[in-house]
mmCIF file of C-alpha atoms and ligand atoms in Angstrom:
data_model
loop_
_atom_site.group_PDB
_atom_site.id
_atom_site.type_symbol
_atom_site.label_atom_id
_atom_site.label_comp_id
_atom_site.label_asym_id
_atom_site.label_seq_id
_atom_site.Cartn_x
_atom_site.Cartn_y
_atom_site.Cartn_z
ATOM 1 C CA MET A 19 21.837 19.078 12.090
ATOM 2 C CA GLU A 20 21.980 15.562 10.621
ATOM 3 C CA VAL A 21 18.987 13.267 11.209
ATOM 4 C CA THR A 22 17.865 9.713 10.321
ATOM 5 C CA GLY A 23 18.302 8.727 6.699
ATOM 6 C CA GLY A 24 21.252 11.044 6.150
ATOM 7 C CA PHE A 25 19.034 14.152 5.941
ATOM 8 C CA LYS A 26 20.123 17.553 7.144
ATOM 9 C CA ILE A 27 17.781 20.004 8.781
ATOM 10 C CA GLU A 28 18.572 23.638 8.119
ATOM 11 C CA GLU A 29 17.084 26.966 9.110
ATOM 12 C CA ILE A 30 15.231 28.833 6.373
ATOM 13 C CA GLU A 31 16.776 32.108 5.293
ATOM 14 C CA ASP A 32 14.834 34.957 6.879
ATOM 15 C CA THR A 33 13.306 36.836 3.947
ATOM 16 C CA PRO A 34 10.437 39.401 4.007
ATOM 17 C CA ALA A 35 8.141 36.815 2.337
ATOM 18 C CA LEU A 36 8.750 34.299 5.130
ATOM 19 C CA GLU A 37 8.539 36.900 7.879
ATOM 20 C CA GLU A 38 5.185 38.270 6.682
ATOM 21 C CA PHE A 39 3.761 34.778 6.219
ATOM 22 C CA TYR A 40 4.989 33.675 9.620
ATOM 23 C CA LYS A 41 3.372 36.679 11.338
ATOM 24 C CA SER A 42 0.051 35.995 9.579
ATOM 25 C CA GLN A 43 -0.558 32.518 10.959
ATOM 26 C CA GLY A 44 -1.174 31.149 14.432
ATOM 27 C CA ALA A 45 -0.647 27.407 14.094
ATOM 28 C CA PHE A 46 3.138 27.210 14.031
ATOM 29 C CA LYS A 47 4.788 29.244 16.762
ATOM 30 C CA GLU A 48 7.983 27.169 16.559
ATOM 31 C CA GLY A 49 8.488 28.167 12.932
ATOM 32 C CA PHE A 50 9.627 26.180 9.922
ATOM 33 C CA ILE A 51 12.740 24.327 8.799
ATOM 34 C CA ARG A 52 14.054 22.859 5.569
ATOM 35 C CA PHE A 53 15.115 19.278 4.868
ATOM 36 C CA GLN A 54 18.110 18.639 2.620
ATOM 37 C CA PRO A 55 18.545 17.155 0.133
ATOM 38 C CA GLY A 56 15.345 18.161 -1.612
ATOM 39 C CA GLY A 57 14.717 21.446 0.205
ATOM 40 C CA CYS A 58 11.273 20.528 1.549
ATOM 41 C CA VAL A 59 9.884 23.069 4.026
ATOM 42 C CA LEU A 60 8.107 21.649 7.071
ATOM 43 C CA PRO A 61 7.072 22.978 10.470
ATOM 44 C CA ARG A 62 9.810 22.486 13.042
ATOM 45 C CA CYS A 63 7.474 20.174 14.996
ATOM 46 C CA PHE A 64 7.656 17.666 12.112
ATOM 47 C CA THR A 65 11.188 16.757 13.211
ATOM 48 C CA ARG A 66 9.583 14.913 16.172
ATOM 49 C CA ILE A 67 8.169 12.223 13.874
ATOM 50 C CA HIS A 68 10.840 12.130 11.154
ATOM 51 C CA ASP A 69 12.458 9.038 12.734
ATOM 52 C CA SER A 70 9.228 7.095 12.962
ATOM 53 C CA ILE A 71 8.477 7.885 9.325
ATOM 54 C CA GLN A 72 11.918 6.758 8.191
ATOM 55 C CA ASN A 73 11.408 3.541 10.180
ATOM 56 C CA PHE A 74 7.831 2.990 9.009
ATOM 57 C CA ALA A 75 7.249 -0.580 7.798
ATOM 58 C CA VAL A 76 5.968 -0.501 4.223
ATOM 59 C CA ARG A 77 4.045 -3.553 2.982
ATOM 60 C CA GLU A 78 4.005 -5.027 -0.522
ATOM 61 C CA ASP A 79 0.238 -4.756 -0.781
ATOM 62 C CA ASP A 80 0.132 -1.119 0.389
ATOM 63 C CA ILE A 81 -1.404 1.551 -1.786
ATOM 64 C CA TRP A 82 -0.005 5.043 -1.208
ATOM 65 C CA ILE A 83 -1.687 8.248 -2.313
ATOM 66 C CA SER A 84 0.611 11.211 -2.509
ATOM 67 C CA SER A 85 0.196 14.844 -3.552
ATOM 68 C CA PHE A 86 1.059 18.428 -2.748
ATOM 69 C CA PRO A 87 -1.797 19.681 -0.497
ATOM 70 C CA LYS A 88 -4.947 20.918 -2.314
ATOM 71 C CA CYS A 89 -4.346 19.024 -5.527
ATOM 72 C CA GLY A 90 -7.262 16.586 -5.215
ATOM 73 C CA THR A 91 -5.992 14.275 -2.464
ATOM 74 C CA THR A 92 -9.347 13.761 -0.749
ATOM 75 C CA TRP A 93 -11.075 13.151 -4.079
ATOM 76 C CA THR A 94 -8.426 10.556 -4.991
ATOM 77 C CA GLN A 95 -8.580 8.916 -1.547
ATOM 78 C CA GLU A 96 -12.335 8.422 -1.834
ATOM 79 C CA MET A 97 -12.005 7.083 -5.388
ATOM 80 C CA VAL A 98 -9.231 4.638 -4.500
ATOM 81 C CA TRP A 99 -10.849 3.424 -1.274
ATOM 82 C CA ASN A 100 -14.062 2.563 -3.103
ATOM 83 C CA ILE A 101 -12.263 0.888 -6.006
ATOM 84 C CA VAL A 102 -10.251 -1.250 -3.595
ATOM 85 C CA ASN A 103 -13.194 -2.041 -1.316
ATOM 86 C CA ASN A 104 -15.622 -3.363 -3.923
ATOM 87 C CA LEU A 105 -17.680 -0.158 -4.032
ATOM 88 C CA ASP A 106 -18.817 -0.538 -0.424
ATOM 89 C CA TYR A 107 -20.675 2.803 -0.285
ATOM 90 C CA GLU A 108 -22.390 1.863 2.931
ATOM 91 C CA THR A 109 -19.104 1.724 4.859
ATOM 92 C CA ALA A 110 -17.728 4.668 2.860
ATOM 93 C CA LYS A 111 -20.582 6.850 4.105
ATOM 94 C CA LYS A 112 -20.410 5.565 7.666
ATOM 95 C CA VAL A 113 -16.682 5.647 8.440
ATOM 96 C CA SER A 114 -14.732 8.890 8.157
ATOM 97 C CA LEU A 115 -12.166 8.995 5.344
ATOM 98 C CA GLU A 116 -9.590 10.015 7.978
ATOM 99 C CA ASP A 117 -9.980 6.550 9.521
ATOM 100 C CA ARG A 118 -10.226 4.599 6.247
ATOM 101 C CA VAL A 119 -7.193 6.271 4.640
ATOM 102 C CA PRO A 120 -5.003 7.781 7.380
ATOM 103 C CA PHE A 121 -2.723 10.739 6.732
ATOM 104 C CA LEU A 122 0.683 9.304 7.690
ATOM 105 C CA GLU A 123 2.456 12.429 8.942
ATOM 106 C CA LEU A 124 -0.517 14.423 10.274
ATOM 107 C CA THR A 125 0.830 14.377 13.850
ATOM 108 C CA GLY A 126 4.010 16.027 12.605
ATOM 109 C CA LEU A 127 1.975 19.071 11.573
ATOM 110 C CA LEU A 128 0.797 19.634 15.107
ATOM 111 C CA GLU A 129 2.797 21.510 17.735
ATOM 112 C CA GLU A 130 3.007 19.782 21.101
ATOM 113 C CA ARG A 131 1.182 22.623 22.858
ATOM 114 C CA PHE A 132 -2.053 21.374 21.213
ATOM 115 C CA PHE A 133 -1.654 17.761 22.333
ATOM 116 C CA ASP A 134 -3.394 18.012 25.712
ATOM 117 C CA VAL A 135 -6.626 19.234 24.201
ATOM 118 C CA ALA A 136 -6.337 16.844 21.281
ATOM 119 C CA GLU A 137 -5.832 13.865 23.566
ATOM 120 C CA ALA A 138 -8.619 14.902 25.902
ATOM 121 C CA GLU A 139 -11.179 14.807 23.116
ATOM 122 C CA SER A 140 -11.832 11.239 22.050
ATOM 123 C CA LYS A 141 -13.420 12.431 18.830
ATOM 124 C CA ILE A 142 -10.216 14.195 17.922
ATOM 125 C CA SER A 143 -7.886 11.271 18.532
ATOM 126 C CA GLY A 144 -10.133 9.318 16.173
ATOM 127 C CA THR A 145 -8.820 11.516 13.393
ATOM 128 C CA GLY A 146 -5.255 10.460 14.154
ATOM 129 C CA LEU A 147 -4.146 13.914 15.194
ATOM 130 C CA VAL A 148 -1.949 12.707 18.029
ATOM 131 C CA ASN A 149 -0.945 9.325 16.660
ATOM 132 C CA SER A 150 -1.120 9.321 12.874
ATOM 133 C CA VAL A 151 1.984 7.157 12.357
ATOM 134 C CA GLN A 152 0.713 4.485 14.776
ATOM 135 C CA GLN A 153 -2.777 4.790 13.306
ATOM 136 C CA SER A 154 -1.313 4.165 9.832
ATOM 137 C CA ALA A 155 0.708 1.183 11.086
ATOM 138 C CA ALA A 156 -2.414 -0.315 12.649
ATOM 139 C CA ILE A 157 -4.422 -0.513 9.412
ATOM 140 C CA SER A 158 -4.667 -4.155 8.398
ATOM 141 C CA SER A 159 -3.639 -5.774 5.142
ATOM 142 C CA PRO A 160 -4.392 -6.524 2.420
ATOM 143 C CA SER A 161 -4.670 -3.251 0.600
ATOM 144 C CA ARG A 162 -3.912 -0.751 3.303
ATOM 145 C CA ILE A 163 -4.332 2.711 1.765
ATOM 146 C CA LEU A 164 -2.306 5.621 3.146
ATOM 147 C CA LYS A 165 -2.124 9.314 2.366
ATOM 148 C CA THR A 166 0.994 11.466 2.434
ATOM 149 C CA HIS A 167 2.152 14.831 1.129
ATOM 150 C CA LEU A 168 5.834 14.043 1.543
ATOM 151 C CA PRO A 169 8.156 14.571 -1.421
ATOM 152 C CA VAL A 170 9.688 11.378 -2.854
ATOM 153 C CA GLU A 171 12.935 11.777 -0.979
ATOM 154 C CA LEU A 172 11.217 11.940 2.441
ATOM 155 C CA LEU A 173 8.940 8.929 1.933
ATOM 156 C CA PRO A 174 9.572 5.952 4.186
ATOM 157 C CA PRO A 175 12.207 3.770 2.523
ATOM 158 C CA HIS A 176 10.736 1.050 0.262
ATOM 159 C CA VAL A 177 7.471 2.802 -0.668
ATOM 160 C CA LEU A 178 8.742 3.129 -4.222
ATOM 161 C CA THR A 179 10.208 -0.366 -4.391
ATOM 162 C CA LYS A 180 7.517 -2.351 -2.569
ATOM 163 C CA ALA A 181 4.145 -0.612 -2.743
ATOM 164 C CA LYS A 182 1.843 0.899 -5.372
ATOM 165 C CA LEU A 183 1.674 4.682 -5.391
ATOM 166 C CA ILE A 184 -0.787 7.102 -6.985
ATOM 167 C CA TYR A 185 0.297 10.728 -7.216
ATOM 168 C CA VAL A 186 -2.230 13.447 -7.989
ATOM 169 C CA THR A 187 -1.315 16.972 -8.989
ATOM 170 C CA ARG A 188 -3.124 20.165 -9.990
ATOM 171 C CA ASN A 189 -2.057 23.395 -11.630
ATOM 172 C CA PRO A 190 -0.350 25.635 -9.063
ATOM 173 C CA LYS A 191 -2.574 28.662 -9.780
ATOM 174 C CA ASP A 192 -5.677 26.827 -8.546
ATOM 175 C CA ALA A 193 -3.626 25.085 -5.871
ATOM 176 C CA VAL A 194 -2.424 28.356 -4.304
ATOM 177 C CA VAL A 195 -5.983 29.735 -4.158
ATOM 178 C CA SER A 196 -7.202 26.533 -2.538
ATOM 179 C CA LEU A 197 -4.208 26.413 -0.173
ATOM 180 C CA PHE A 198 -4.925 29.976 0.986
ATOM 181 C CA ASN A 199 -8.443 28.852 1.963
ATOM 182 C CA HIS A 200 -6.959 25.797 3.698
ATOM 183 C CA TRP A 201 -4.599 27.871 5.830
ATOM 184 C CA ARG A 202 -7.439 30.202 6.784
ATOM 185 C CA ILE A 203 -9.724 27.420 7.952
ATOM 186 C CA MET A 204 -7.120 25.017 9.392
ATOM 187 C CA ASP A 205 -4.026 26.934 10.397
ATOM 188 C CA LYS A 206 -5.244 30.236 11.791
ATOM 189 C CA TYR A 207 -3.975 32.222 8.831
ATOM 190 C CA GLU A 208 -5.276 35.766 9.015
ATOM 191 C CA GLY A 209 -3.085 37.558 6.514
ATOM 192 C CA THR A 210 -3.932 38.679 3.019
ATOM 193 C CA PHE A 211 -3.900 36.558 -0.116
ATOM 194 C CA ASP A 212 -1.017 38.698 -1.404
ATOM 195 C CA VAL A 213 1.211 37.783 1.538
ATOM 196 C CA PHE A 214 0.266 34.136 1.141
ATOM 197 C CA PHE A 215 0.962 34.215 -2.593
ATOM 198 C CA ASP A 216 4.390 35.805 -2.038
ATOM 199 C CA ALA A 217 5.332 33.032 0.396
ATOM 200 C CA PHE A 218 4.088 30.352 -2.026
ATOM 201 C CA VAL A 219 6.159 31.571 -4.959
ATOM 202 C CA ALA A 220 9.130 32.126 -2.624
ATOM 203 C CA ASP A 221 8.723 28.381 -1.840
ATOM 204 C CA VAL A 222 8.363 28.954 1.905
ATOM 205 C CA ALA A 223 4.595 28.747 2.542
ATOM 206 C CA GLY A 224 4.598 26.585 5.656
ATOM 207 C CA TYR A 225 4.581 22.976 4.612
ATOM 208 C CA TYR A 226 5.691 20.861 1.642
ATOM 209 C CA CYS A 227 6.989 23.763 -0.472
ATOM 210 C CA PRO A 228 8.566 23.997 -3.015
ATOM 211 C CA PHE A 229 5.466 22.991 -5.008
ATOM 212 C CA ASN A 230 7.294 22.250 -8.272
ATOM 213 C CA SER A 231 9.904 20.013 -6.605
ATOM 214 C CA ASN A 232 7.167 17.948 -4.985
ATOM 215 C CA VAL A 233 5.502 17.398 -8.375
ATOM 216 C CA LEU A 234 8.721 16.849 -10.315
ATOM 217 C CA GLY A 235 9.986 14.227 -7.872
ATOM 218 C CA TYR A 236 6.988 12.051 -8.762
ATOM 219 C CA TRP A 237 6.819 13.155 -12.420
ATOM 220 C CA ASN A 238 10.326 11.778 -12.886
ATOM 221 C CA ILE A 239 9.258 8.302 -11.742
ATOM 222 C CA ARG A 240 5.834 8.249 -13.413
ATOM 223 C CA ASP A 241 6.819 5.461 -15.814
ATOM 224 C CA GLN A 242 7.603 3.010 -13.026
ATOM 225 C CA ASP A 243 5.101 0.108 -13.105
ATOM 226 C CA ASN A 244 4.101 0.669 -9.491
ATOM 227 C CA VAL A 245 3.470 4.418 -9.942
ATOM 228 C CA LEU A 246 0.423 6.119 -11.424
ATOM 229 C CA PHE A 247 0.476 9.885 -12.044
ATOM 230 C CA ILE A 248 -2.912 11.593 -12.421
ATOM 231 C CA THR A 249 -4.180 15.178 -12.364
ATOM 232 C CA TYR A 250 -7.106 17.063 -10.859
ATOM 233 C CA GLU A 251 -7.852 18.537 -14.276
ATOM 234 C CA GLU A 252 -8.101 15.075 -15.867
ATOM 235 C CA MET A 253 -10.561 14.115 -13.135
ATOM 236 C CA LYS A 254 -12.624 17.245 -13.749
ATOM 237 C CA LYS A 255 -12.647 16.649 -17.483
ATOM 238 C CA ASP A 256 -13.440 12.947 -17.545
ATOM 239 C CA LEU A 257 -13.739 11.316 -14.145
ATOM 240 C CA GLN A 258 -14.866 7.976 -15.541
ATOM 241 C CA ALA A 259 -11.734 7.749 -17.693
ATOM 242 C CA VAL A 260 -9.561 8.312 -14.611
ATOM 243 C CA ILE A 261 -11.565 5.744 -12.635
ATOM 244 C CA ARG A 262 -10.885 3.208 -15.410
ATOM 245 C CA LYS A 263 -7.187 4.043 -15.381
ATOM 246 C CA VAL A 264 -7.008 3.600 -11.605
ATOM 247 C CA CYS A 265 -8.988 0.317 -11.813
ATOM 248 C CA LYS A 266 -6.493 -1.022 -14.333
ATOM 249 C CA PHE A 267 -3.564 0.067 -12.168
ATOM 250 C CA LEU A 268 -5.098 -1.630 -9.118
ATOM 251 C CA GLU A 269 -6.227 -4.671 -11.105
ATOM 252 C CA LYS A 270 -9.913 -4.248 -10.306
ATOM 253 C CA GLU A 271 -12.732 -4.701 -12.781
ATOM 254 C CA TYR A 272 -16.126 -3.022 -12.728
ATOM 255 C CA THR A 273 -18.986 -2.738 -15.193
ATOM 256 C CA ASP A 274 -19.834 0.503 -17.011
ATOM 257 C CA VAL A 275 -22.826 0.968 -14.710
ATOM 258 C CA GLN A 276 -20.672 0.541 -11.599
ATOM 259 C CA ILE A 277 -18.140 3.035 -12.910
ATOM 260 C CA SER A 278 -20.873 5.529 -13.633
ATOM 261 C CA GLU A 279 -22.268 5.038 -10.092
ATOM 262 C CA LEU A 280 -18.823 5.603 -8.599
ATOM 263 C CA ALA A 281 -18.474 8.827 -10.627
ATOM 264 C CA THR A 282 -21.792 9.993 -9.164
ATOM 265 C CA HIS A 283 -20.609 9.138 -5.647
ATOM 266 C CA LEU A 284 -17.440 11.182 -6.322
ATOM 267 C CA ASP A 285 -19.236 14.177 -7.777
ATOM 268 C CA PHE A 286 -18.334 17.478 -6.019
ATOM 269 C CA LYS A 287 -21.873 18.147 -4.747
ATOM 270 C CA SER A 288 -22.169 14.626 -3.443
ATOM 271 C CA MET A 289 -18.812 14.788 -1.642
ATOM 272 C CA LYS A 290 -19.524 18.272 -0.287
ATOM 273 C CA ASN A 291 -22.674 16.936 1.381
ATOM 274 C CA ASN A 292 -21.114 13.689 2.594
ATOM 275 C CA PRO A 293 -19.989 14.068 6.246
ATOM 276 C CA ALA A 294 -17.635 11.079 5.904
ATOM 277 C CA VAL A 295 -15.454 12.974 3.428
ATOM 278 C CA ASN A 296 -16.201 16.719 3.623
ATOM 279 C CA LYS A 297 -13.846 17.170 6.611
ATOM 280 C CA GLU A 298 -16.348 19.033 8.765
ATOM 281 C CA ASP A 299 -15.188 16.631 11.519
ATOM 282 C CA VAL A 300 -11.554 17.599 10.998
ATOM 283 C CA LEU A 301 -12.366 21.317 10.944
ATOM 284 C CA LYS A 302 -14.305 20.938 14.173
ATOM 285 C CA ALA A 303 -11.391 19.016 15.725
ATOM 286 C CA PHE A 304 -8.907 21.720 14.695
ATOM 287 C CA GLU A 305 -11.215 24.420 15.976
ATOM 288 C CA ASP A 306 -11.569 22.703 19.364
ATOM 289 C CA MET A 307 -7.904 21.963 19.567
ATOM 290 C CA THR A 308 -6.626 25.412 18.723
ATOM 291 C CA ARG A 309 -9.272 27.115 20.833
ATOM 292 C CA GLY A 310 -7.690 30.046 22.618
ATOM 293 C CA SER A 311 -4.752 30.357 20.258
ATOM 294 C CA SER A 312 -4.367 33.841 18.871
ATOM 295 C CA SER A 313 -6.795 33.995 16.010
ATOM 296 C CA THR A 314 -10.416 34.296 15.057
ATOM 297 C CA ALA A 315 -9.966 32.052 11.996
ATOM 298 C CA ALA A 316 -12.378 31.941 9.098
ATOM 299 C CA LYS A 317 -15.277 30.125 10.713
ATOM 300 C CA ASP A 318 -17.468 30.260 7.620
ATOM 301 C CA GLY A 319 -14.838 28.581 5.428
ATOM 302 C CA LYS A 320 -15.405 25.133 3.957
ATOM 303 C CA PHE A 321 -12.893 22.462 2.992
ATOM 304 C CA MET A 322 -15.071 21.595 -0.011
ATOM 305 C CA ARG A 323 -14.791 25.133 -1.335
ATOM 306 C CA LYS A 324 -15.501 25.362 -5.096
ATOM 307 C CA GLY A 325 -14.150 22.223 -6.726
ATOM 308 C CA GLU A 326 -13.371 23.937 -10.021
ATOM 309 C CA THR A 327 -10.559 24.367 -12.478
ATOM 310 C CA GLY A 328 -9.788 27.965 -13.425
ATOM 311 C CA ASP A 329 -11.029 29.690 -10.261
ATOM 312 C CA TRP A 330 -7.563 31.318 -10.111
ATOM 313 C CA LYS A 331 -8.854 33.768 -12.714
ATOM 314 C CA ASN A 332 -11.078 35.269 -10.019
ATOM 315 C CA LYS A 333 -8.260 35.642 -7.510
ATOM 316 C CA LEU A 334 -4.852 36.255 -9.102
ATOM 317 C CA SER A 335 -3.957 39.769 -10.244
ATOM 318 C CA GLU A 336 -2.311 40.174 -13.648
ATOM 319 C CA GLU A 337 0.987 40.717 -11.904
ATOM 320 C CA GLN A 338 0.580 37.573 -9.773
ATOM 321 C CA ASN A 339 -0.357 35.611 -12.868
ATOM 322 C CA ARG A 340 2.820 36.775 -14.584
ATOM 323 C CA ARG A 341 4.946 35.988 -11.532
ATOM 324 C CA ILE A 342 3.577 32.492 -11.054
ATOM 325 C CA GLU A 343 4.105 31.728 -14.745
ATOM 326 C CA GLU A 344 7.724 32.883 -14.509
ATOM 327 C CA TRP A 345 8.157 30.788 -11.369
ATOM 328 C CA VAL A 346 6.755 27.679 -13.103
ATOM 329 C CA GLU A 347 8.969 28.309 -16.122
ATOM 330 C CA LYS A 348 12.047 28.710 -13.947
ATOM 331 C CA HIS A 349 11.465 25.563 -11.912
ATOM 332 C CA THR A 350 10.243 23.236 -14.667
ATOM 333 C CA GLN A 351 12.542 24.230 -17.506
ATOM 334 C CA GLY A 352 14.381 21.327 -19.033
ATOM 335 C CA THR A 353 11.520 18.986 -18.076
ATOM 336 C CA ASP A 354 8.412 17.973 -20.021
ATOM 337 C CA LEU A 355 6.047 18.664 -17.117
ATOM 338 C CA ARG A 356 3.153 20.948 -18.197
ATOM 339 C CA TYR A 357 0.274 22.058 -15.979
ATOM 340 C CA THR A 358 -3.295 22.483 -17.252
ATOM 341 C CA TYR A 359 -4.825 25.834 -16.235
ATOM 342 C CA THR A 360 -8.174 25.697 -18.021
ATOM 343 C CA ILE A 361 -10.347 22.832 -19.223
HETATM 344 P P1 A3P B 17 -10.975 24.042 -3.934
HETATM 345 O O1 A3P B 17 -10.458 24.698 -2.705
HETATM 346 O O2 A3P B 17 -10.422 24.660 -5.185
HETATM 347 O O3 A3P B 17 -12.460 23.931 -3.975
HETATM 348 P P2 A3P B 17 -7.090 18.222 -1.205
HETATM 349 O O4 A3P B 17 -8.022 17.121 -0.925
HETATM 350 O O5 A3P B 17 -5.835 17.799 -1.882
HETATM 351 O O6 A3P B 17 -6.844 19.058 0.016
HETATM 352 O O7 A3P B 17 -7.773 19.177 -2.266
HETATM 353 C C1 A3P B 17 -8.878 19.958 -1.922
HETATM 354 C C2 A3P B 17 -9.449 20.571 -3.167
HETATM 355 O O8 A3P B 17 -10.117 19.536 -3.914
HETATM 356 C C3 A3P B 17 -10.491 21.635 -2.860
HETATM 357 O O9 A3P B 17 -10.429 22.547 -3.952
HETATM 358 C C4 A3P B 17 -11.752 20.793 -2.871
HETATM 359 O O10 A3P B 17 -12.934 21.538 -3.019
HETATM 360 C C5 A3P B 17 -11.474 19.917 -4.084
HETATM 361 N N1 A3P B 17 -12.319 18.722 -4.148
HETATM 362 C C6 A3P B 17 -12.575 17.817 -3.180
HETATM 363 N N2 A3P B 17 -13.450 16.888 -3.615
HETATM 364 C C7 A3P B 17 -13.744 17.209 -4.894
HETATM 365 C C8 A3P B 17 -14.613 16.645 -5.879
HETATM 366 N N3 A3P B 17 -15.355 15.584 -5.627
HETATM 367 N N4 A3P B 17 -14.679 17.260 -7.095
HETATM 368 C C9 A3P B 17 -13.942 18.359 -7.357
HETATM 369 N N5 A3P B 17 -13.107 18.942 -6.464
HETATM 370 C C10 A3P B 17 -13.017 18.376 -5.243
#
């Protein structure tokens, strides 16, 4: 089926990896589809908002933050918002990050059957669950900051010609461990890690796969003046250096003391205990909204899980480690993209 922007939507080939993954989750009963060109996997319900995303009005003073999920998006959002907003920690702690930096396509990750409950709860609509595209459009200029996980080809037209964009990535071994936790706490995933891992390296794990294509799309444009490419591992290793890089990119100047204070504000423990950014509100909203859907979910799970580089060593078997390395090699060969697995 051809849709706005000359894209084609195709069914995903029914493989054992997809079938097992699909059976293990409760959030997407309508299944998943693939966009071509690019091959990005998205829930079928995303097709509802594809038009509005392709028609989204991008502004010259917009700042976009893009990533594959679990690669340090929230961390980057909080860093960028504070840099842009003159280190206004008071507002940063008072207003949820979901409202300060909306997630453009969030509504497209929600099946319509959840809308009634979502709309009925005013707290939930505050997170943009039922109107994320409108919520994003309503943010005033200058310096609107928006979050997306879309691959370059599915971005609203003109993001890459008009706006500034910061892309953050992370090594896929840590990303898959973090993504498994995410699906358990957000998307009613009740299967094993092994099933999840198989779907991830088969490039069909629910949304935004294939991982390497998402990264490479942005890696290939990293030298554009309006694009900044950063990594989770760089932030873990030397957060202040990344803050300085982002300040330069956004043409903001702060003193050494201010940069050190921002690094403290962005520290994992500080963010984990900060209700404006730790997504306890989003988890609660998802829990309320999906109440009654077939799953017990992992109620004890946290969005701010470990915040480390190298935790994959505690989760991946030797065989999985070998398979993910082969998969990276296969999909990045001929490029100079290299992930950092340990710091
Ligand atoms: P883990 O699950 O490995 O702990 P995203 O925001 O893209 O969904 O990424 C979430 C991941 O970033 C989670 O990883 C989360 O704990 C981690 N994270 C969030 N804030 C962080 C911070 N201040 N320092 C380090 N890691 C952080």
